[in-house]
XYZ file of C-alpha atoms in Angstrom:
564
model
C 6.361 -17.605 17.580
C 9.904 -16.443 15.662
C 10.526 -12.303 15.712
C 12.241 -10.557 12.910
C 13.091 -7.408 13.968
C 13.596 -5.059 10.926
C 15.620 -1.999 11.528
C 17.136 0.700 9.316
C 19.947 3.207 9.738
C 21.452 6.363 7.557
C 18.735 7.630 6.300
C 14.995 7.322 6.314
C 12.722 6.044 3.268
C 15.498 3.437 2.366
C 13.093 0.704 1.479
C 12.942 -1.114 4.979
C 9.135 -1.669 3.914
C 9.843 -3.941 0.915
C 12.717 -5.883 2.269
C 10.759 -6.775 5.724
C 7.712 -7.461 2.739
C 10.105 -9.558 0.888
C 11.516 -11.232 3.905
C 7.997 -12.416 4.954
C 7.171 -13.580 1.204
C 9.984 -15.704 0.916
C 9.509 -17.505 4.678
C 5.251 -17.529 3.386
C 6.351 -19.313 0.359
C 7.941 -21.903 2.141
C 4.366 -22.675 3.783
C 4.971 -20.888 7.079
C 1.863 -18.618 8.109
C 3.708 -14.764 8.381
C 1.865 -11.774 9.831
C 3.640 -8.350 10.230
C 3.604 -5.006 12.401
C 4.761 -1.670 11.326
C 5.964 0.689 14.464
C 5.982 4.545 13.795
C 7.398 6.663 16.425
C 5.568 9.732 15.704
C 3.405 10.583 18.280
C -0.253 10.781 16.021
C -2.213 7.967 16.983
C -2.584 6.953 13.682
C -1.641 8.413 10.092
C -5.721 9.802 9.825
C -4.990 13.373 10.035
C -1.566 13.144 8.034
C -1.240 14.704 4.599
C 0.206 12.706 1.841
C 2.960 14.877 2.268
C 4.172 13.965 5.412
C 4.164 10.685 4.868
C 3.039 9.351 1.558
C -0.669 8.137 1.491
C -2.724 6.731 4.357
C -3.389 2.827 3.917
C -6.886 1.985 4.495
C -7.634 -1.586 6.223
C -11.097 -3.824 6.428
C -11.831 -2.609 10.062
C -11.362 0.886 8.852
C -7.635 1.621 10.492
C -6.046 4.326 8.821
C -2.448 3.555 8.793
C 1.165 3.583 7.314
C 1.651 3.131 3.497
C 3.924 -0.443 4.826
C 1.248 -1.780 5.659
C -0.290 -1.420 1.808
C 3.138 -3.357 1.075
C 2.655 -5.957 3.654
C -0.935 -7.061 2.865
C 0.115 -6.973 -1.711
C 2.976 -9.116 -0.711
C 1.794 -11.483 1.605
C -1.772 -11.337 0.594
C -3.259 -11.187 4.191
C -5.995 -8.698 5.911
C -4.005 -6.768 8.918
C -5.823 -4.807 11.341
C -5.577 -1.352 12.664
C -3.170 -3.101 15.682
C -0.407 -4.101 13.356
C 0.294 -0.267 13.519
C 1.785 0.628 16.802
C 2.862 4.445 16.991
C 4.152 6.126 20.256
C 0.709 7.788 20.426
C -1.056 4.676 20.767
C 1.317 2.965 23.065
C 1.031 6.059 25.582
C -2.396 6.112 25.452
C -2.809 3.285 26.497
C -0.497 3.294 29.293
C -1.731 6.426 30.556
C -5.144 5.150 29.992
C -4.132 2.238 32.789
C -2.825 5.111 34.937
C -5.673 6.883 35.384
C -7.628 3.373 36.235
C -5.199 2.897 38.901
C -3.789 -0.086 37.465
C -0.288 0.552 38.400
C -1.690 0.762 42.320
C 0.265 4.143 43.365
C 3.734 3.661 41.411
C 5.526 6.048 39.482
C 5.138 5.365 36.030
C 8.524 5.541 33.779
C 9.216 4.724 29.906
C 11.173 1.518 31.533
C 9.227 -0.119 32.717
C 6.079 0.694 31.737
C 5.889 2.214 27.981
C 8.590 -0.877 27.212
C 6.984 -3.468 28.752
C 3.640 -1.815 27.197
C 5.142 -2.527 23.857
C 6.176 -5.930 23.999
C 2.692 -6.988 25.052
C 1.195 -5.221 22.135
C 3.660 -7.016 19.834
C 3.021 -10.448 21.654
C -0.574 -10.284 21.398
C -1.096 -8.579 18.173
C 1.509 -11.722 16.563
C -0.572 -14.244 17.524
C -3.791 -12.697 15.377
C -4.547 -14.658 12.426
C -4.585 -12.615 9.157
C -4.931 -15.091 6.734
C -8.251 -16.592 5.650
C -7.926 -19.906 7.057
C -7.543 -18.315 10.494
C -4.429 -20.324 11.441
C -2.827 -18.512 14.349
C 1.429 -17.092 12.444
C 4.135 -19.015 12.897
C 6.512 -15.825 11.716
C 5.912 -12.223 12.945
C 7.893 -9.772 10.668
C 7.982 -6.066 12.749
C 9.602 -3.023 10.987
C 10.620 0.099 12.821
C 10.237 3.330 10.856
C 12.816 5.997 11.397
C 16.657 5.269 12.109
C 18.614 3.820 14.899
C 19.678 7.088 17.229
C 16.603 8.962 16.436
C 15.246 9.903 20.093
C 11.484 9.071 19.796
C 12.513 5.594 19.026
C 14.445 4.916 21.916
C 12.066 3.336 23.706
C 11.130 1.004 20.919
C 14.698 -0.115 20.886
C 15.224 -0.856 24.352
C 12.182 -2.846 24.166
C 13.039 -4.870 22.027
C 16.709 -5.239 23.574
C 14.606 -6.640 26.463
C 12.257 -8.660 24.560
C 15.229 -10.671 22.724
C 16.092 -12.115 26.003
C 12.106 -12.888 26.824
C 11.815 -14.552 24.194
C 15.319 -16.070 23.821
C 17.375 -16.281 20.994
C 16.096 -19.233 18.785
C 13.421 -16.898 18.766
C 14.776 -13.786 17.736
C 16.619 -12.611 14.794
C 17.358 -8.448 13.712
C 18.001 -7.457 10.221
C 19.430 -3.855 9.938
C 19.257 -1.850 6.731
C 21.736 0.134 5.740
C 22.477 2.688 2.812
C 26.375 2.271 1.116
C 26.738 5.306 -0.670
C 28.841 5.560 -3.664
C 30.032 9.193 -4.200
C 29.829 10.257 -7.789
C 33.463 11.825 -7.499
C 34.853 8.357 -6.411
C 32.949 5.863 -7.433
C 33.579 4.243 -4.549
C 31.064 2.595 -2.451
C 31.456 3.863 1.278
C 30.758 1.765 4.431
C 32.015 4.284 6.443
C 27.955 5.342 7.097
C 26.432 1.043 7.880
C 29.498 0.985 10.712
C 28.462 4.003 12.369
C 25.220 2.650 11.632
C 25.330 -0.939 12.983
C 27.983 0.999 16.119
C 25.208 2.782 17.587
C 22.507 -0.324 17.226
C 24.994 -2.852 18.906
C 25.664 -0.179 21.746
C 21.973 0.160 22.269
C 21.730 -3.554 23.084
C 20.692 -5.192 19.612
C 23.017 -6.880 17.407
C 22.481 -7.257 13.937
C 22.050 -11.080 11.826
C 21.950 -9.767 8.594
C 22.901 -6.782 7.485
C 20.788 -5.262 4.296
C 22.927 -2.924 2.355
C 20.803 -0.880 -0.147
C 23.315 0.339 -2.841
C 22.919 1.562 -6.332
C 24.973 -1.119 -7.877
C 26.095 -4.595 -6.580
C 27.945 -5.171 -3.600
C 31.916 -5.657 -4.424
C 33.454 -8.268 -2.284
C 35.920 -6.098 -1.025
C 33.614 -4.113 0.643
C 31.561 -7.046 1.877
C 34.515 -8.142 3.375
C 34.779 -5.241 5.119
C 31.332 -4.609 6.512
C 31.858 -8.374 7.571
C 35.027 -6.954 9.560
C 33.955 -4.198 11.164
C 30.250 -5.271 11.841
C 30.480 -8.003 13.555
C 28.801 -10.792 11.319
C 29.933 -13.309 8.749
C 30.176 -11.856 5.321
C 27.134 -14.080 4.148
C 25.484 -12.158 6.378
C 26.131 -9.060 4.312
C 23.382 -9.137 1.956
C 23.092 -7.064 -1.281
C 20.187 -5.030 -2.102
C 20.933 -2.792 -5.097
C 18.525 -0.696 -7.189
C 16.366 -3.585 -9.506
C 14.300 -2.664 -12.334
C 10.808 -3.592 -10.176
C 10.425 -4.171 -6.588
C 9.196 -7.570 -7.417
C 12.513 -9.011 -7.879
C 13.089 -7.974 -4.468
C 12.537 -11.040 -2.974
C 13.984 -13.332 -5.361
C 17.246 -11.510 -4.738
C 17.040 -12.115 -1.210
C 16.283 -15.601 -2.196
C 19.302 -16.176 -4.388
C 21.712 -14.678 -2.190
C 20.255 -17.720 0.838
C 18.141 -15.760 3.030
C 15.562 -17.888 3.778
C 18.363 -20.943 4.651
C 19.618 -18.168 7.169
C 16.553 -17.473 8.746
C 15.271 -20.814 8.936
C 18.708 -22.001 10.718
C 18.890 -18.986 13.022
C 15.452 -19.303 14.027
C 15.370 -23.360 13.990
C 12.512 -23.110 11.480
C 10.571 -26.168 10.483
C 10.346 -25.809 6.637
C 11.723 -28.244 4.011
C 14.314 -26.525 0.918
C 12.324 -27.723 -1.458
C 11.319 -25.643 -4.807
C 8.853 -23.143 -4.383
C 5.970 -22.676 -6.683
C 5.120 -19.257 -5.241
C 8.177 -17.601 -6.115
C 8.251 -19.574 -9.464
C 5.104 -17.553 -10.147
C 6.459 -14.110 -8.910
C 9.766 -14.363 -10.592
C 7.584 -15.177 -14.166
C 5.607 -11.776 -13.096
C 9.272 -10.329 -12.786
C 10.534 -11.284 -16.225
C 7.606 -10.244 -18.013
C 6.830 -7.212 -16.771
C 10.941 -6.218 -17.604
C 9.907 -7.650 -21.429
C 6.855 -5.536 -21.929
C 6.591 -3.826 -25.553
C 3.410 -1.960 -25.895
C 2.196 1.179 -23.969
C -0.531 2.401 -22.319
C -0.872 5.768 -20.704
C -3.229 7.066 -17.771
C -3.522 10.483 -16.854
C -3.504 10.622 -13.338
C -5.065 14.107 -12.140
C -4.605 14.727 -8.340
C -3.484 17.243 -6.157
C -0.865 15.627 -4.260
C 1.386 14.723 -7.548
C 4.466 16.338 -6.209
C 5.279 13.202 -4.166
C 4.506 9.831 -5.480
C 4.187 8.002 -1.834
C 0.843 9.729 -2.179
C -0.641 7.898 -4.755
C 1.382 4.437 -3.822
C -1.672 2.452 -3.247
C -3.251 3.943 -6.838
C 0.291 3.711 -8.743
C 0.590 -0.255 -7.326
C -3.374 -0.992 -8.625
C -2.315 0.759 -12.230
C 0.855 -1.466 -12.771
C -0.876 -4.787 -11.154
C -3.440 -4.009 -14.026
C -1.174 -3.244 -16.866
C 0.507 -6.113 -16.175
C -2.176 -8.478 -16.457
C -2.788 -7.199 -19.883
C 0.643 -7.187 -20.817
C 1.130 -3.279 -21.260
C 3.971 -1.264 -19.647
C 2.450 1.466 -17.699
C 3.415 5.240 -18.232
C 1.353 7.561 -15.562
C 1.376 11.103 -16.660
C 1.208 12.980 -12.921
C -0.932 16.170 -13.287
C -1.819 19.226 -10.667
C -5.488 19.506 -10.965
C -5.051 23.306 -10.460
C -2.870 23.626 -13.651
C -6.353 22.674 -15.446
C -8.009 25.603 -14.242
C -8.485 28.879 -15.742
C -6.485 30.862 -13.202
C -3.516 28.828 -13.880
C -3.873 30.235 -17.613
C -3.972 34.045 -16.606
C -1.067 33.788 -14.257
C 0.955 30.438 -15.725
C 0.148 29.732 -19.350
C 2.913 27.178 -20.010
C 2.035 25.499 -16.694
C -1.471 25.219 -18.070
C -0.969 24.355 -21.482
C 1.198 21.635 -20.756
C -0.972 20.368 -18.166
C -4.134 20.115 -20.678
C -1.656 18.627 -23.686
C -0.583 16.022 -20.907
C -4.234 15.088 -19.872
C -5.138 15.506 -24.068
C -2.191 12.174 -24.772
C -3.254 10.143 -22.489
C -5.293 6.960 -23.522
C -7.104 7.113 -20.333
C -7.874 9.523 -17.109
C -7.653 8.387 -13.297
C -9.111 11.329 -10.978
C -8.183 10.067 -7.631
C -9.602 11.051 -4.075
C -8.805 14.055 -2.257
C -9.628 16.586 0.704
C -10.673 20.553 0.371
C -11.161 22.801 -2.458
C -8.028 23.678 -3.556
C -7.535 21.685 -7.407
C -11.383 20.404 -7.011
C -12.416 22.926 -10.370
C -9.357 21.250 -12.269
C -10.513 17.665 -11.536
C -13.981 18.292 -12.668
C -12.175 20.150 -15.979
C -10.437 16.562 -16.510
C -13.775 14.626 -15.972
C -15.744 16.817 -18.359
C -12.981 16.522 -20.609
C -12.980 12.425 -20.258
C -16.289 12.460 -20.738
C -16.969 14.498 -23.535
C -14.096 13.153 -25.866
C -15.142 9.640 -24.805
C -11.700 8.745 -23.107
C -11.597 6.131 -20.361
C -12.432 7.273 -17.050
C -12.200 6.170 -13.484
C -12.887 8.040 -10.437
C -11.299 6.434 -7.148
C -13.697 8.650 -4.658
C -15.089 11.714 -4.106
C -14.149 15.045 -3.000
C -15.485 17.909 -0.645
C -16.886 21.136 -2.403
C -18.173 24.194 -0.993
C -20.543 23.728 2.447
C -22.716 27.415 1.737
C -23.633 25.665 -1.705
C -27.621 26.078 -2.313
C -27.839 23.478 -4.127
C -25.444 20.811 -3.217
C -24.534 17.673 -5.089
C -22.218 16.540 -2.752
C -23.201 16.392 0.952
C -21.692 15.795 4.679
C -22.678 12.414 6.001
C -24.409 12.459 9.161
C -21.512 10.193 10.847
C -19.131 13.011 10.251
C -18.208 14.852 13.487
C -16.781 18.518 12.373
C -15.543 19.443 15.537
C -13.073 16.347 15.523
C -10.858 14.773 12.454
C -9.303 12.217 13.603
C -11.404 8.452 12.991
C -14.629 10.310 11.894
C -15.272 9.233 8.507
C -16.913 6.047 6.737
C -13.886 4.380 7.209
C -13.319 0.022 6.242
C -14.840 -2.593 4.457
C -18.456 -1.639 3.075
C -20.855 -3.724 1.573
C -21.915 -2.488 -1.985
C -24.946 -4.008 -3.945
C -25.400 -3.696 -7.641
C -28.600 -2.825 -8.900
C -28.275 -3.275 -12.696
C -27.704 -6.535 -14.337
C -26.283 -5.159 -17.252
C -23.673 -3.045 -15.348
C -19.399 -3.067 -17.063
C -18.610 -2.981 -13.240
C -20.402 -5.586 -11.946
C -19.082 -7.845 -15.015
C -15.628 -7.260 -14.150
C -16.154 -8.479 -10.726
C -17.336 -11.606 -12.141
C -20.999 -10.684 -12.317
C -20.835 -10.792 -8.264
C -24.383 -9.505 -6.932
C -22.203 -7.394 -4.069
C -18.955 -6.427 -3.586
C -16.730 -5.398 -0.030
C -14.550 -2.757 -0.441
C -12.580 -0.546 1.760
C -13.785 3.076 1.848
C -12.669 6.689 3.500
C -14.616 9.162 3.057
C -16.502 12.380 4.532
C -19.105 13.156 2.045
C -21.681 11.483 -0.222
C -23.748 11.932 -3.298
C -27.160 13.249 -2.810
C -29.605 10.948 -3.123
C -32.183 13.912 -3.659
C -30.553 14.508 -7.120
C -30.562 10.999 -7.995
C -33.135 11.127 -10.876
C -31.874 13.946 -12.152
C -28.278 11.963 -12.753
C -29.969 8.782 -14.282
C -32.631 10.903 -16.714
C -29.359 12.131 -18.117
C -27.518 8.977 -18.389
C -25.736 8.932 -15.332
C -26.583 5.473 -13.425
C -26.248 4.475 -9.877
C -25.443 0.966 -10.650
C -24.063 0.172 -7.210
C -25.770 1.412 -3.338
C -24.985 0.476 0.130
C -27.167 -1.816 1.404
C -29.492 -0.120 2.589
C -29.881 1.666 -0.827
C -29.346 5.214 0.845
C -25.761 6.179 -0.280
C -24.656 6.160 -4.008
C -21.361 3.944 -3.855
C -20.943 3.040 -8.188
C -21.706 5.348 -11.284
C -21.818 4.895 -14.463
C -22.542 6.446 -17.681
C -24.489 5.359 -20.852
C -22.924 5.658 -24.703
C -19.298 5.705 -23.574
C -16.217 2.637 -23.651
C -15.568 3.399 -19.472
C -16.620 5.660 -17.471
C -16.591 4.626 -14.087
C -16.977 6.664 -10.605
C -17.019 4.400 -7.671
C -17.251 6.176 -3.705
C -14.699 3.359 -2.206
C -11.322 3.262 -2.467
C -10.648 -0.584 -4.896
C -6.882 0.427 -4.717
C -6.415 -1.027 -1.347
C -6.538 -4.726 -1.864
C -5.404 -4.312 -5.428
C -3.020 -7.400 -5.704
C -0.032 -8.287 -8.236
C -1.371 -11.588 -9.125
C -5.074 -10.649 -8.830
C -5.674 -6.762 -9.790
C -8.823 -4.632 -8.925
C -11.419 -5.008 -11.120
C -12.272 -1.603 -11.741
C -8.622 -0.422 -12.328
C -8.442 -3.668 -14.626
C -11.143 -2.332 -16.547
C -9.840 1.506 -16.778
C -6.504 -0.488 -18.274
C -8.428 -2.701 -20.731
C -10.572 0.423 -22.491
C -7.412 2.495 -22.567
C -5.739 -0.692 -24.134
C -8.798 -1.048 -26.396
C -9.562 -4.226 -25.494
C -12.544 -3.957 -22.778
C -15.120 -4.604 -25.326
C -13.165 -7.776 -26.445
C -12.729 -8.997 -23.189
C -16.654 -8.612 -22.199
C -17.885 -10.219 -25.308
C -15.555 -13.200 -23.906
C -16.823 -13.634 -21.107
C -14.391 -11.673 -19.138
C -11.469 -13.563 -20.593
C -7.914 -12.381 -22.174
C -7.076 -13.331 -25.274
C -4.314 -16.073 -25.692
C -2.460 -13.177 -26.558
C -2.890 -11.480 -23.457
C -3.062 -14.141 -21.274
C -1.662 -13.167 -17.576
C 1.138 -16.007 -17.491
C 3.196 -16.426 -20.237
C 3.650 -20.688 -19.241
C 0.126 -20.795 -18.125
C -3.229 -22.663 -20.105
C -5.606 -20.309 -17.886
C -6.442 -17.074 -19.041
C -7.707 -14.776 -16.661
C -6.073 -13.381 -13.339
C -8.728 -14.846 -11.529
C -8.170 -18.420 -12.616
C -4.579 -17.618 -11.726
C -5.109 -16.607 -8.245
C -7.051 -19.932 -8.004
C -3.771 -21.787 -8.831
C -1.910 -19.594 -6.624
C -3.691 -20.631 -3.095
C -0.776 -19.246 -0.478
């Protein structure tokens, strides 16, 4: 097994997610087998009782883990099914260590972050790297692990001398660190500073880990001056200085670490078995690249939430919207709106807020009311639906929210797994089984007329099935159930181009080269072209086809050709 260590310095939320992503696309398109672990050093034992604004949306996985946004990058890059272990937080690594304490397992000795909580984390990383998460079930070759936060912060000081260890475990042909670094380039100046990466790449080296490549995120291009100089004062040759600047889409990402000879690094640091040969995979995600920078026509979604402040919210939603646009050859404008600005109280006390709000939601050639928790906004988001529904605009709803518990009559209702007195792990969390129970359903046509579907869902509350007749003698159908036929998991509604509710979440295993159906289908109505696309069998038009070089003509077929 090879070990990339990922590390980041400077500051936080400088994109260590997508470069360790990219890293492990490039090595997977050279037919190596790549899984990845995200470490958090918060103590939470996962991200379930975060909100988005902390830190940015929690990622949903198949055996219901609710985890870091990274790993919603790791699995749309790699295309691979991670598990709730490939997130290791300090919460979960002294729980489990404490755990063994009280068993007795240590048989009387005093129990210390070295050894114990360090050699506790190298196991977990051993172990959880040799889990397949690909669908062949081949056991990784490569194990990319990222390390949130930045080198010197104190809760990941034991993450850093475990890994100081582990290089020497493992031995070096083994081992390899990238650090990420920000070079700052001071309006006043204009220069870019590296002043900040040799403090940085200082502090890692005297903590025991020195650096292979150094990633330096920068607005604009590296100069080779300043290479040069990183080179000098870090340590490493200056092709080890690699250039990440600001690109116009993250999926070009990876072919810049390409171009600039990552992968011929890696493979002869790590003594990797993988011939230089041209790679079809990055062929097709460079093609992605260039078109989506070439796009002409618009399409617009109103996206009507209550976390829009911060966009790491909605990641997972934002990512399914794009991968969708793309595929019909649209560039994607998302008009963010506060579902309390659409209610009436926002008029008495903020009339421009709420006008502006409502002429936002009015433009848009679709609406997208994604999931959320409590009351606050919930009146605003049913304003938007109404709206949607009434004016016959396309409509998706990613989930379901909670309303008022005293309610005599209520539509939505607590599920009985739902333990009140606890929030952490106690919803209807993971992959789901849901069954479609209408032939004629838009739906179950966009999933390629599939008699069931698995999605990932996370959620607290249902539709009651009590008021079920009273939906469907209105129009409202329940086109989709669980399978035992008890919970209401798709909705849709008669006499109108899309308008789509569905109780999972499809977002999560949304992929670039293969989008989620019913976010595909929200894009195509807004586009005008759903109807079109039905009556051909669920086929673009050669004028929308999803590859520009390609003679298939439907992301499906693509994906086919695209076998990782």
């Amino acid at each position: 097994m090879k070990y990339i260590l990922v590390t980041g310095g400077v500051i936080s939320g400088i994109g260590k997610g997508i470069i360790a992503s990219s890293v492990g696309l490039i090595l997977k398109s050279c037919g190596l087998h790549v899984t990845a672990i995200k470490i958090d050093p918060y103590i939470n034992i996962d991200a379930g009782t975060f909100s988005p604004y902390e830190h940015g949306e929690v990622f949903v996985l198949d055996d219901g883990g609710e985890v870091d946004l990274d790993l919603g990058n790791y699995e749309r890059f790699l295309d691979i099914r991670l598990t709730r272990d490939n997130n290791l937080t300090t919460g979960k690594i002294y729980q489990s260590v404490i755990n063994k304490e009280r068993r007795g397992d240590y048989l009387g000795k005093t129990v210390q972050v070295v050894p114990h909580i360090t050699d506790a984390i190298q196991e977990w990383v051993v172990k959880q790297a040799k889990i397949s998460v690909d669908d062949d079930g081949v056991e990784p070759q490569v194990c990319v692990i990222e390390l949130g936060g930045t080198v010197g912060d104190i809760e990941s000081m034991p993450f850093i001398e475990a890994f100081r260890q582990f290089q020497f475990k493992v031995k070096r042909d083994n081992f390899c660190n990238i650090h990420v670094s920000l070079v700052p380039q001071p309006s006043a100046t204009g220069e870019q500073k590296t002043k900040p990466t040799q403090n940085s790449v200082r502090e890692l080296r005297g903590l025991g880990l020195s650096p292979d490549l150094i990633m330096c995120r920068c607005a604009t291009p590296l100069e080779n001056a300043v290479k040069e100089k990183i080179s000098m004062f870090c340590h490493v040759e200056p092709t080890q200085v690699i250039c990440v600047a600001d690109v116009s889409s993250i999926y070009r990402v990876p072919l810049l670490l390409e171009e600039q000879g990552v992968v011929g690094y890696i493979c002869q640091r790590l003594d990797l078995p993988i011939e230089m040969r041209a790679r079809k995979m990055l062929t097709k995600w460079k093609e992605m690249s260039d078109r989506s920078d070439r796009l002409l026509e618009h399409v617009s979604i109103a996206l009507v939430g209550k976390y829009t402040k911060f966009s790491d919210s909605y990641a997972s939603v934002i990512k399914a919207l794009e991968h969708s646009a793309l595929a019909i050859n649209h560039k994607l404008e998302i008009k963010f709106i506060d579902s309390a600005d659409l209610e009436p109280n926002t008029l008495q006390e903020e009339p421009v807020k709420y006008h502006e709000a409502w002429q936002k939601l009015c433009s848009a050639d679709g609406v997208l009311v994604p999931g959320g928790f409590g009351v606050r906004g919930t009146e605003g988001k049913i304003q938007a639906i109404s709206w949607a529904r009434k004016k016959k605009k396309p409509f998706l709803d990613a989930n379901s929210t909670e309303f008022h518990p005293e309610s005599k009559h209520p539509v939505v209702i607590d599920m009985p797994e739902h333990n009140p007195g606890q929030m952490g792990g106690t919803m209807r969390l993971g992959k789901r089984r849901t069954i479609f129970k209408s032939n004629t359903s838009i739906l179950r046509k966009l999933y390629g007329d599939a008699e069931y579907v698995d999605e990932r869902h996370r959620h607290r509350f249902e539709v009651n099935p009590e008021l079920k007749h009273h939906f469907e003698e209105r129009g409202f159908h329940f086109v989709g159930q669980d399978v035992e036929g008890e919970r209401m998991e798709v909705i849709e509604l008669d006499d109108h181009a899309y308008f789509v509710g569905v109780q999972y979440h499809p977002e999560f295993t949304s992929r670039p080269i293969k989008p989620s159906p019913p976010y595909f289908g929200l894009l195509l109505a807004a586009a005008g072209k759903l109807q079109s696309y039905l009556q051909k069998g669920c086929r673009l038009s050669p004028r929308d086809t999803y590859s520009d070089r390609s003679d298939s003509s439907s992301p499906d077929s693509e994906i086919a050709e695209l076998k990782f």
